[in-house]
Structure formats: C-alpha cells, structure tokens
Amino acid sequence: MTVTRQDADGTRAVQGLEDGRASVRLRAALEVGTAPDPRYVDQVVERCAVEPEFFVRDMLTWALTRHPVEVTLPALLRETRSERAQARSQALHTLSKIGDRRGWPALTRTLLCDSDDEVARSAWRAAVVLVPEGAESALATVLATQLGRGGRETQLSLSQALAALGEGIVPVLRAATMAPDPRVRTHALATERLLRDPDAGFELAVEEAKRVVALSGPGQEGR
C-alpha cells in the first residue's frame, strides 16, 4: 500500500506529541489540528491525559475541535470515566469547547462533585455550556452543594458557573444562606452579589459577604 505525503506528515505529527521538548509537542499539536485526520483522534485524546504543559494541552484541545464531532465525542465521553484526574479534566474541557449537547449525559453528579478540584471546575464549566433548556434549575441545585468548597480559584469558578445560569439560581442561593457552615453562607452571598453586579469583582463580593455573615446569624443574611 502506498504511503501518501499526508499520511507521513500525520504520523510524524502524532509522533511529535511524545517528544521531550514542549516546543516540539506544541508544533505537533498545531499540525494535527491544521490537517485533521480522524485516525489520530484516540492518540491525541490519550496525550491530553498526560501532557504536562498547559499551553500544549490547550493546543491539543483546539486540534480536537477541528475533527468531526462524531469521532471526537465518543473518545471524550470515555475519558470522562477515566481513573486519571487529568484525563477527566481535559475531556470535560474539550467537551465544553466543542459545545455539542450530546455530551450532556456525561455531566453526572459524580463529576460535578469530583474530589479533584480541577476536574470539578472543568465539569462546572462544561455543564453550563451543555445544559439542555429546562434543566438549569436541577443543575443549579447540584452545583449549590459545592458552595464553600476549596480556595479562591475554585470558588470563583463555581460562582461563575452558577451566575451563568441566570436569575433562576436565586432561590437556590437563598436556601444556601441558611446553611450552618459560614463558608457556604459567605460563598452563596458572594455569588448572589456577583450575579447582581458582575463588574463588582469576586474579591469585593466575598469581602462584603464575610462582613454580612460576621454580623448575622445563620439564615439571617438574606433578610
């Protein structure tokens, strides 16, 4: 069988993804996306799970978005069930970039509440992109169970995801202001303020929420 120039270039690019130099891997990912070939999707997805450099992973995601969704979607859905946290996180991130709502069933409660912060953040971002019309309230209810979790970046990601769902999240946030945990109450109040005034900034919203919680008892913040 004759090996075409395109086949040779594709093989070389995929092999380049394994190179020890990040610059070579970046160039290889660019080549894979520039000349999409469905035969290499599984290898690119696999590389996403182990690639240590953020900017290379980002290029790999772009490369996958250039391939037919009928090929990439099944591979990414499999990765969301991987035991490797980076594999799950990158698959979810790529699903959010592709934006095909057939990926919605992968956004299980287990992933939305994943113990790994990066996986959970990727799941939150993907969920608000892929959520079907009418399922926003149910999604907000699950996301609200994660209020108070993690550090600033994790909390900001959750607040942004909730705010992206719109005014329908207000009842869920109001309920969270009655939680016994002050971190949950603070985060709920900060998210509500972020929803009302996106330009105020998350840090300011958190500081204001802390003052309110400090001066109020549980369940008093929203009154």
CSV table of N, CA, C and O in Angstrom, one decimal, residues 28-36 62-64 66-67:
chain,number,residue,atom,x,y,z
A,28,ALA,N,3.6,20.0,17.0
A,28,ALA,CA,3.0,18.8,16.5
A,28,ALA,C,1.4,18.9,16.7
A,28,ALA,O,0.7,18.5,15.9
A,29,ALA,N,1.0,19.4,17.9
A,29,ALA,CA,-0.4,19.6,18.1
A,29,ALA,C,-1.0,20.6,17.1
A,29,ALA,O,-2.1,20.4,16.6
A,30,LEU,N,-0.3,21.6,16.8
A,30,LEU,CA,-0.7,22.6,15.8
A,30,LEU,C,-0.9,21.9,14.4
A,30,LEU,O,-1.9,22.1,13.7
A,31,GLU,N,0.0,21.0,14.1
A,31,GLU,CA,0.0,20.3,12.8
A,31,GLU,C,-1.2,19.3,12.8
A,31,GLU,O,-1.9,19.2,11.7
A,32,VAL,N,-1.5,18.7,13.9
A,32,VAL,CA,-2.6,17.7,13.9
A,32,VAL,C,-3.9,18.5,13.7
A,32,VAL,O,-4.8,18.0,13.1
A,33,GLY,N,-4.0,19.7,14.3
A,33,GLY,CA,-5.2,20.4,14.1
A,33,GLY,C,-5.4,21.1,12.8
A,33,GLY,O,-6.5,21.3,12.2
A,34,THR,N,-4.2,21.4,12.2
A,34,THR,CA,-4.2,22.1,10.8
A,34,THR,C,-4.6,21.1,9.7
A,34,THR,O,-5.3,21.5,8.8
A,35,ALA,N,-4.3,19.9,9.9
A,35,ALA,CA,-4.6,18.8,8.9
A,35,ALA,C,-5.3,17.7,9.6
A,35,ALA,O,-4.8,16.6,9.9
A,36,PRO,N,-6.6,17.9,10.0
A,36,PRO,CA,-7.3,16.9,10.8
A,36,PRO,C,-7.4,15.5,10.1
A,36,PRO,O,-7.6,15.4,8.9
A,62,TRP,N,-7.7,22.4,21.0
A,62,TRP,CA,-8.0,23.1,19.7
A,62,TRP,C,-8.0,22.1,18.6
A,62,TRP,O,-8.9,22.1,17.7
A,63,ALA,N,-6.9,21.2,18.6
A,63,ALA,CA,-6.8,20.3,17.5
A,63,ALA,C,-8.0,19.3,17.5
A,63,ALA,O,-8.5,19.0,16.4
A,64,LEU,N,-8.5,18.9,18.6
A,64,LEU,CA,-9.6,18.0,18.7
A,64,LEU,C,-10.9,18.7,18.2
A,64,LEU,O,-11.8,18.1,17.5
A,66,ARG,N,-11.1,20.6,15.8
A,66,ARG,CA,-11.0,20.6,14.4
A,66,ARG,C,-11.5,19.3,13.7
A,66,ARG,O,-11.6,19.3,12.5
A,67,HIS,N,-11.7,18.3,14.5
A,67,HIS,CA,-12.0,17.0,13.9
A,67,HIS,C,-13.5,16.8,14.0
A,67,HIS,O,-14.2,17.5,14.8
